[in-house]
Each structure stands twice: as C-alpha cells, then as structure tokens.
PDB file of C-alpha atoms in Angstrom:
ATOM      1  CA  ASN A 960     170.550 158.222 103.416  1.00  0.00           C
ATOM      2  CA  ALA A 961     171.793 157.973 107.003  1.00  0.00           C
ATOM      3  CA  GLY A 962     168.473 156.856 108.580  1.00  0.00           C
ATOM      4  CA  VAL A 963     169.033 156.025 112.266  1.00  0.00           C
ATOM      5  CA  THR A 964     172.601 156.404 113.522  1.00  0.00           C
ATOM      6  CA  GLN A 965     173.792 154.961 116.830  1.00  0.00           C
ATOM      7  CA  THR A 966     177.085 155.600 118.575  1.00  0.00           C
ATOM      8  CA  PRO A 967     179.203 153.988 119.847  1.00  0.00           C
ATOM      9  CA  LYS A 968     179.022 150.577 118.157  1.00  0.00           C
ATOM     10  CA  PHE A 969     180.832 148.796 120.986  1.00  0.00           C
ATOM     11  CA  ARG A 970     181.589 149.691 124.582  1.00  0.00           C
ATOM     12  CA  ILE A 971     182.919 147.954 127.669  1.00  0.00           C
ATOM     13  CA  LEU A 972     182.011 149.463 131.032  1.00  0.00           C
ATOM     14  CA  LYS A 973     182.959 148.657 134.577  1.00  0.00           C
ATOM     15  CA  ILE A 974     180.253 148.036 137.168  1.00  0.00           C
ATOM     16  CA  GLY A 975     179.046 151.350 138.567  1.00  0.00           C
ATOM     17  CA  GLN A 976     180.173 153.485 135.651  1.00  0.00           C
ATOM     18  CA  SER A 977     177.725 155.544 133.641  1.00  0.00           C
ATOM     19  CA  MET A 978     177.446 156.307 129.939  1.00  0.00           C
ATOM     20  CA  THR A 979     175.155 157.728 127.286  1.00  0.00           C
ATOM     21  CA  LEU A 980     174.208 155.868 124.131  1.00  0.00           C
ATOM     22  CA  GLN A 981     173.582 158.302 121.318  1.00  0.00           C
ATOM     23  CA  CYS A 982     170.843 158.009 118.684  1.00  0.00           C
ATOM     24  CA  THR A 983     169.948 160.415 115.903  1.00  0.00           C
ATOM     25  CA  GLN A 984     167.571 160.121 112.948  1.00  0.00           C
ATOM     26  CA  ASP A 985     167.261 162.254 109.841  1.00  0.00           C
ATOM     27  CA  MET A 986     163.823 161.112 108.629  1.00  0.00           C
ATOM     28  CA  ASN A 987     161.818 163.674 110.638  1.00  0.00           C
ATOM     29  CA  HIS A 988     160.034 160.811 112.438  1.00  0.00           C
ATOM     30  CA  ASN A 989     157.975 161.804 115.461  1.00  0.00           C
ATOM     31  CA  TYR A 990     158.289 158.528 117.402  1.00  0.00           C
ATOM     32  CA  MET A 991     161.575 157.165 118.683  1.00  0.00           C
ATOM     33  CA  TYR A 992     162.307 154.031 120.705  1.00  0.00           C
ATOM     34  CA  TRP A 993     165.033 152.297 122.664  1.00  0.00           C
ATOM     35  CA  TYR A 994     165.141 148.501 122.824  1.00  0.00           C
ATOM     36  CA  ARG A 995     167.483 145.961 124.300  1.00  0.00           C
ATOM     37  CA  GLN A 996     168.030 142.594 122.652  1.00  0.00           C
ATOM     38  CA  ASP A 997     169.192 139.568 124.611  1.00  0.00           C
ATOM     39  CA  PRO A 998     169.683 136.079 123.099  1.00  0.00           C
ATOM     40  CA  GLY A 999     166.373 134.259 122.635  1.00  0.00           C
ATOM     41  CA  MET A1000     164.393 137.180 124.082  1.00  0.00           C
ATOM     42  CA  GLY A1001     163.512 139.242 121.040  1.00  0.00           C
ATOM     43  CA  LEU A1002     163.422 143.009 121.535  1.00  0.00           C
ATOM     44  CA  LYS A1003     162.265 144.574 124.795  1.00  0.00           C
ATOM     45  CA  LEU A1004     161.136 148.206 124.824  1.00  0.00           C
ATOM     46  CA  ILE A1005     163.021 150.347 127.338  1.00  0.00           C
ATOM     47  CA  TYR A1006     161.671 153.850 126.670  1.00  0.00           C
ATOM     48  CA  TYR A1007     159.918 155.602 123.838  1.00  0.00           C
ATOM     49  CA  SER A1008     159.068 159.154 122.805  1.00  0.00           C
ATOM     50  CA  VAL A1009     156.145 160.439 120.757  1.00  0.00           C
ATOM     51  CA  GLY A1010     157.780 163.805 120.111  1.00  0.00           C
ATOM     52  CA  ALA A1011     160.245 166.353 121.411  1.00  0.00           C
ATOM     53  CA  GLY A1012     159.834 166.880 125.133  1.00  0.00           C
ATOM     54  CA  ILE A1013     157.689 163.760 125.666  1.00  0.00           C
ATOM     55  CA  THR A1014     159.016 160.420 126.889  1.00  0.00           C
ATOM     56  CA  ASP A1015     157.409 157.372 128.455  1.00  0.00           C
ATOM     57  CA  LYS A1016     158.480 154.077 129.991  1.00  0.00           C
ATOM     58  CA  GLY A1017     158.390 150.836 128.109  1.00  0.00           C
ATOM     59  CA  GLU A1018     158.547 147.287 129.393  1.00  0.00           C
ATOM     60  CA  VAL A1019     162.019 147.367 131.028  1.00  0.00           C
ATOM     61  CA  PRO A1020     162.903 150.978 132.050  1.00  0.00           C
ATOM     62  CA  ASN A1021     164.682 150.355 135.361  1.00  0.00           C
ATOM     63  CA  GLY A1022     168.291 151.556 135.389  1.00  0.00           C
ATOM     64  CA  TYR A1023     167.868 153.770 132.331  1.00  0.00           C
ATOM     65  CA  ASN A1024     166.914 157.365 131.579  1.00  0.00           C
ATOM     66  CA  VAL A1025     166.110 159.210 128.358  1.00  0.00           C
ATOM     67  CA  SER A1026     165.504 162.716 127.098  1.00  0.00           C
ATOM     68  CA  ARG A1027     164.141 164.102 123.824  1.00  0.00           C
ATOM     69  CA  SER A1028     165.072 167.754 123.408  1.00  0.00           C
ATOM     70  CA  THR A1029     164.901 167.668 119.601  1.00  0.00           C
ATOM     71  CA  THR A1030     163.027 165.632 116.990  1.00  0.00           C
ATOM     72  CA  GLU A1031     166.296 164.143 115.759  1.00  0.00           C
ATOM     73  CA  ASP A1032     168.015 162.993 118.953  1.00  0.00           C
ATOM     74  CA  PHE A1033     167.040 160.466 121.607  1.00  0.00           C
ATOM     75  CA  PRO A1034     169.949 159.593 123.938  1.00  0.00           C
ATOM     76  CA  LEU A1035     169.760 156.723 126.427  1.00  0.00           C
ATOM     77  CA  ARG A1036     171.609 157.109 129.723  1.00  0.00           C
ATOM     78  CA  LEU A1037     172.801 154.286 131.926  1.00  0.00           C
ATOM     79  CA  GLU A1038     173.511 155.267 135.504  1.00  0.00           C
ATOM     80  CA  LEU A1039     175.439 152.894 137.777  1.00  0.00           C
ATOM     81  CA  ALA A1040     175.944 150.179 135.164  1.00  0.00           C
ATOM     82  CA  ALA A1041     175.201 146.614 136.271  1.00  0.00           C
ATOM     83  CA  PRO A1042     176.126 143.248 134.653  1.00  0.00           C
ATOM     84  CA  SER A1043     172.411 142.674 133.912  1.00  0.00           C
ATOM     85  CA  GLN A1044     172.581 145.597 131.484  1.00  0.00           C
ATOM     86  CA  THR A1045     175.012 143.740 129.238  1.00  0.00           C
ATOM     87  CA  SER A1046     173.063 143.597 125.988  1.00  0.00           C
ATOM     88  CA  VAL A1047     172.726 144.920 122.462  1.00  0.00           C
ATOM     89  CA  TYR A1048     170.814 148.195 122.395  1.00  0.00           C
ATOM     90  CA  PHE A1049     168.821 149.323 119.386  1.00  0.00           C
ATOM     91  CA  CYS A1050     167.338 152.714 118.673  1.00  0.00           C
ATOM     92  CA  ALA A1051     164.446 152.982 116.225  1.00  0.00           C
ATOM     93  CA  SER A1052     162.154 155.613 114.794  1.00  0.00           C
ATOM     94  CA  SER A1053     158.809 155.721 113.014  1.00  0.00           C
ATOM     95  CA  TYR A1054     156.077 158.062 111.869  1.00  0.00           C
ATOM     96  CA  SER A1055     153.105 157.072 113.994  1.00  0.00           C
ATOM     97  CA  THR A1056     149.933 158.305 115.602  1.00  0.00           C
ATOM     98  CA  ARG A1057     148.407 157.568 119.003  1.00  0.00           C
ATOM     99  CA  GLN A1058     145.637 155.426 117.524  1.00  0.00           C
ATOM    100  CA  TYR A1059     147.716 153.118 115.366  1.00  0.00           C
ATOM    101  CA  SER A1060     150.299 153.449 112.684  1.00  0.00           C
ATOM    102  CA  ASN A1061     150.987 150.238 110.739  1.00  0.00           C
ATOM    103  CA  GLN A1062     154.179 152.031 109.913  1.00  0.00           C
ATOM    104  CA  PRO A1063     157.565 150.309 109.966  1.00  0.00           C
ATOM    105  CA  GLN A1064     160.133 151.072 112.582  1.00  0.00           C
ATOM    106  CA  HIS A1065     163.546 151.976 111.228  1.00  0.00           C
ATOM    107  CA  PHE A1066     166.412 150.640 113.307  1.00  0.00           C
ATOM    108  CA  GLY A1067     170.004 151.645 113.820  1.00  0.00           C
ATOM    109  CA  ASP A1068     172.761 149.023 113.741  1.00  0.00           C
ATOM    110  CA  GLY A1069     172.932 148.764 117.515  1.00  0.00           C
ATOM    111  CA  THR A1070     175.371 149.360 120.350  1.00  0.00           C
ATOM    112  CA  ARG A1071     176.960 146.277 121.878  1.00  0.00           C
ATOM    113  CA  LEU A1072     177.519 146.956 125.545  1.00  0.00           C
ATOM    114  CA  SER A1073     179.392 144.741 127.998  1.00  0.00           C
ATOM    115  CA  ILE A1074     179.529 145.489 131.697  1.00  0.00           C
ATOM    116  CA  LEU A1075     182.245 143.723 133.634  1.00  0.00           C
TER     117      LEU A1075
ATOM    118  CA  THR B 708     150.349 142.168 129.125  1.00  0.00           C
ATOM    119  CA  GLN B 709     150.401 141.278 125.458  1.00  0.00           C
ATOM    120  CA  LEU B 710     152.764 138.477 124.490  1.00  0.00           C
ATOM    121  CA  LEU B 711     153.805 137.001 121.169  1.00  0.00           C
ATOM    122  CA  GLU B 712     155.080 133.440 121.154  1.00  0.00           C
ATOM    123  CA  GLN B 713     157.247 132.667 118.171  1.00  0.00           C
ATOM    124  CA  SER B 714     158.234 129.147 117.111  1.00  0.00           C
ATOM    125  CA  PRO B 715     160.483 127.468 116.427  1.00  0.00           C
ATOM    126  CA  GLN B 716     163.289 129.372 118.109  1.00  0.00           C
ATOM    127  CA  PHE B 717     165.954 127.711 115.961  1.00  0.00           C
ATOM    128  CA  LEU B 718     165.706 126.120 112.536  1.00  0.00           C
ATOM    129  CA  SER B 719     168.514 124.550 110.530  1.00  0.00           C
ATOM    130  CA  ILE B 720     167.588 123.234 107.090  1.00  0.00           C
ATOM    131  CA  GLN B 721     169.118 122.338 103.733  1.00  0.00           C
ATOM    132  CA  GLU B 722     168.871 124.554 100.696  1.00  0.00           C
ATOM    133  CA  GLY B 723     165.666 123.865  98.769  1.00  0.00           C
ATOM    134  CA  GLU B 724     163.557 122.851 101.763  1.00  0.00           C
ATOM    135  CA  ASN B 725     160.367 124.615 102.791  1.00  0.00           C
ATOM    136  CA  LEU B 726     159.720 125.982 106.276  1.00  0.00           C
ATOM    137  CA  THR B 727     157.087 127.755 108.320  1.00  0.00           C
ATOM    138  CA  VAL B 728     157.562 130.074 111.285  1.00  0.00           C
ATOM    139  CA  TYR B 729     154.645 130.711 113.627  1.00  0.00           C
ATOM    140  CA  CYS B 730     153.740 133.711 115.751  1.00  0.00           C
ATOM    141  CA  ASN B 731     150.908 133.223 118.246  1.00  0.00           C
ATOM    142  CA  SER B 732     149.167 135.303 120.909  1.00  0.00           C
ATOM    143  CA  SER B 733     146.043 135.328 123.027  1.00  0.00           C
ATOM    144  CA  SER B 734     145.736 139.051 122.277  1.00  0.00           C
ATOM    145  CA  VAL B 735     144.247 140.735 119.233  1.00  0.00           C
ATOM    146  CA  PHE B 736     146.511 143.027 117.228  1.00  0.00           C
ATOM    147  CA  SER B 737     145.626 145.845 114.854  1.00  0.00           C
ATOM    148  CA  SER B 738     148.515 144.801 112.634  1.00  0.00           C
ATOM    149  CA  LEU B 739     151.470 142.485 112.599  1.00  0.00           C
ATOM    150  CA  GLN B 740     154.884 143.101 111.135  1.00  0.00           C
ATOM    151  CA  TRP B 741     157.669 140.718 110.169  1.00  0.00           C
ATOM    152  CA  TYR B 742     161.295 141.799 110.339  1.00  0.00           C
ATOM    153  CA  ARG B 743     164.540 140.145 109.282  1.00  0.00           C
ATOM    154  CA  GLN B 744     167.783 140.827 111.107  1.00  0.00           C
ATOM    155  CA  GLU B 745     171.309 139.978 109.972  1.00  0.00           C
ATOM    156  CA  PRO B 746     174.314 139.764 112.332  1.00  0.00           C
ATOM    157  CA  GLY B 747     175.618 143.170 113.373  1.00  0.00           C
ATOM    158  CA  GLU B 748     172.633 145.024 111.968  1.00  0.00           C
ATOM    159  CA  GLY B 749     169.235 146.203 113.100  1.00  0.00           C
ATOM    160  CA  PRO B 750     165.963 144.559 112.041  1.00  0.00           C
ATOM    161  CA  VAL B 751     164.563 145.486 108.641  1.00  0.00           C
ATOM    162  CA  LEU B 752     160.862 145.336 107.821  1.00  0.00           C
ATOM    163  CA  LEU B 753     159.741 142.597 105.423  1.00  0.00           C
ATOM    164  CA  VAL B 754     155.977 143.068 105.484  1.00  0.00           C
ATOM    165  CA  THR B 755     153.004 144.432 107.438  1.00  0.00           C
ATOM    166  CA  VAL B 756     149.694 142.553 107.521  1.00  0.00           C
ATOM    167  CA  VAL B 757     146.650 144.504 108.617  1.00  0.00           C
ATOM    168  CA  THR B 758     143.445 142.651 107.709  1.00  0.00           C
ATOM    169  CA  GLY B 759     142.368 139.372 109.338  1.00  0.00           C
ATOM    170  CA  GLY B 760     142.991 136.521 106.898  1.00  0.00           C
ATOM    171  CA  GLU B 761     145.307 138.641 104.787  1.00  0.00           C
ATOM    172  CA  VAL B 762     147.996 136.876 102.752  1.00  0.00           C
ATOM    173  CA  LYS B 763     150.993 138.731 101.349  1.00  0.00           C
ATOM    174  CA  LYS B 764     153.742 137.331  99.166  1.00  0.00           C
ATOM    175  CA  LEU B 765     157.276 138.599  98.839  1.00  0.00           C
ATOM    176  CA  LYS B 766     159.030 136.423  96.238  1.00  0.00           C
ATOM    177  CA  ARG B 767     159.441 133.024  97.970  1.00  0.00           C
ATOM    178  CA  LEU B 768     158.082 134.310 101.301  1.00  0.00           C
ATOM    179  CA  THR B 769     154.366 134.070 102.125  1.00  0.00           C
ATOM    180  CA  PHE B 770     152.921 135.873 105.155  1.00  0.00           C
ATOM    181  CA  GLN B 771     149.494 135.244 106.609  1.00  0.00           C
ATOM    182  CA  PHE B 772     147.535 137.068 109.314  1.00  0.00           C
ATOM    183  CA  GLY B 773     145.068 134.894 111.196  1.00  0.00           C
ATOM    184  CA  ASP B 774     141.345 135.507 110.798  1.00  0.00           C
ATOM    185  CA  ALA B 775     141.062 136.492 114.468  1.00  0.00           C
ATOM    186  CA  ARG B 776     144.151 138.751 114.226  1.00  0.00           C
ATOM    187  CA  LYS B 777     145.871 136.820 117.021  1.00  0.00           C
ATOM    188  CA  ASP B 778     148.420 134.882 115.014  1.00  0.00           C
ATOM    189  CA  SER B 779     150.561 134.987 111.914  1.00  0.00           C
ATOM    190  CA  SER B 780     152.825 132.710 109.909  1.00  0.00           C
ATOM    191  CA  LEU B 781     155.766 133.087 107.586  1.00  0.00           C
ATOM    192  CA  HIS B 782     156.298 130.367 104.994  1.00  0.00           C
ATOM    193  CA  ILE B 783     159.489 130.192 102.921  1.00  0.00           C
ATOM    194  CA  THR B 784     159.488 128.049  99.786  1.00  0.00           C
ATOM    195  CA  ALA B 785     162.723 126.522  98.511  1.00  0.00           C
ATOM    196  CA  ALA B 786     164.920 128.200 101.102  1.00  0.00           C
ATOM    197  CA  GLN B 787     168.287 129.547 100.006  1.00  0.00           C
ATOM    198  CA  PRO B 788     171.441 130.324 102.024  1.00  0.00           C
ATOM    199  CA  GLY B 789     170.666 134.022 101.567  1.00  0.00           C
ATOM    200  CA  ASP B 790     167.535 133.521 103.688  1.00  0.00           C
ATOM    201  CA  THR B 791     169.718 132.843 106.725  1.00  0.00           C
ATOM    202  CA  GLY B 792     169.033 135.288 109.549  1.00  0.00           C
ATOM    203  CA  LEU B 793     166.857 136.119 112.537  1.00  0.00           C
ATOM    204  CA  TYR B 794     163.153 136.521 111.765  1.00  0.00           C
ATOM    205  CA  LEU B 795     161.077 138.568 114.188  1.00  0.00           C
ATOM    206  CA  CYS B 796     157.329 139.053 114.347  1.00  0.00           C
ATOM    207  CA  ALA B 797     155.963 142.182 116.021  1.00  0.00           C
ATOM    208  CA  GLY B 798     152.387 143.086 116.858  1.00  0.00           C
ATOM    209  CA  GLU B 799     150.819 146.512 117.275  1.00  0.00           C
ATOM    210  CA  GLY B 800     147.945 146.631 119.743  1.00  0.00           C
ATOM    211  CA  TYR B 801     144.857 148.795 119.384  1.00  0.00           C
ATOM    212  CA  ASN B 802     145.399 152.377 120.562  1.00  0.00           C
ATOM    213  CA  GLN B 803     149.064 151.548 121.111  1.00  0.00           C
ATOM    214  CA  GLY B 804     150.128 153.711 118.196  1.00  0.00           C
ATOM    215  CA  GLY B 805     153.667 152.948 117.188  1.00  0.00           C
ATOM    216  CA  LYS B 806     154.489 150.588 120.061  1.00  0.00           C
ATOM    217  CA  LEU B 807     155.321 147.021 119.027  1.00  0.00           C
ATOM    218  CA  ILE B 808     155.415 143.779 120.976  1.00  0.00           C
ATOM    219  CA  PHE B 809     158.143 141.517 119.576  1.00  0.00           C
ATOM    220  CA  GLY B 810     158.271 137.756 119.523  1.00  0.00           C
ATOM    221  CA  GLN B 811     161.440 135.988 120.680  1.00  0.00           C
ATOM    222  CA  GLY B 812     162.670 135.498 117.132  1.00  0.00           C
ATOM    223  CA  THR B 813     163.465 132.489 114.921  1.00  0.00           C
ATOM    224  CA  GLU B 814     167.125 131.903 114.070  1.00  0.00           C
ATOM    225  CA  LEU B 815     167.145 130.360 110.582  1.00  0.00           C
ATOM    226  CA  SER B 816     170.192 128.697 109.078  1.00  0.00           C
ATOM    227  CA  VAL B 817     170.000 127.446 105.498  1.00  0.00           C
ATOM    228  CA  LYS B 818     172.918 125.220 104.528  1.00  0.00           C
ATOM    229  CA  PRO B 819     174.018 124.855 100.895  1.00  0.00           C
TER     230      PRO B 819
END
C-alpha cells in the first residue's frame, strides 16, 4: 500500500532556482492538496485540486504553481525560489465532495526544502 | 477567514500524567478532525467528530466536539512515552468540501 508518495525527500536550492515537487497517490482519490508546514504554524494550504484538470488557490499560493493532468499526480512547481519558501511541504489526498466530506486526508511523508 | 487556535503549543509531562489539548474558533465547523504527526512523517488521522457534543474514545484518548461546533478538546489519560508527537486539530467548514483549516499544533513530550 503506497498511499501518497512524495519525491524528493530533501532538497537544497539556491535563490532564484526552480524545481518541481512530485506527488502521486494510488487510492483513486479525487481531491489532492499541497501544504507547507513551518514551526509553530500548523499546515497552510497552498493549492488544491478537486479532480483532473481543476485546480484552485489555497491560503498561501504566491510563488507556487500546480497542475493536475491525471487523477494520480499533482506536482507543485516553485519558480524563482526565495528563502521564505524554506519549509516542509506535504501533499495529501482525500475522497471528498463539494458540500462536505468528513473524510480523512492521507498525507505523504513530506519534502524538506531549504533555499539558501 | 476561519481560524483555529490550538493550546498549549508545547507540553512536556511525566509518564502517567493526564493532559488536555484545546482547539478553539469563533467559526462553526461541520466536522473536526484530530491528527498525530511523528518526526519525518506526515500527519495521520486519529478521529473525526461530526455532531455537536459528540465524545469519541480511542483507548486512553478522549475527543470532544463542543455543543456549538466551534471548539474541541483532546484528553489523554495516563500519558505514555509513545504518545509523544505533534497533535493537530483541523476543521472543515460548511460547503468547503475537503478543505481543512489546521490549528498550529501541540508538541507533546512524555518523559519516562
């Protein structure tokens, strides 16, 4: 049972570089999410997707882009990396509806990103 | 903007002690979830409470959803070192299907 798989696990970037954080899930979940986690700040939603071809901004989308071409994959792209984007990034998925879900989100193990 | 205030942020106790973590908001939620996160891993769901006033028990952990659906608590009885971790509450708003608002988290350390 792979669940949600994130790659890479660790990465160091220089200011101004770009990279893509990969996320794939094998549970056929319709919703997928990207969060960042900073110490003492909980999880902040960056972007989410309710299905293939549909994405929407979360609470902190600036400096990031996403795409959802398939149900399984939801990559997060950082353009022009900045020190403020140093964080731990988590991808999650769930089976939800627009009204409400009460369904758990299943998380990957995170990507630890440092920008120097 | 919906916010969830979680307290305390840090808690260090001895094995065998009891503790309570609080999650409060001025907003009403359709449900509230509690997650536990260990170092180097993603959060894992412990429980979902849906009905106002609902109480759920998971071994030594007791979860309660406030009557007004604006707050929740997690009570651990006779804490053990294995309970050490980050506890996160997360609320789902009405017609916000699937989107969660997370509290800041409570870092719990239980010393033997």
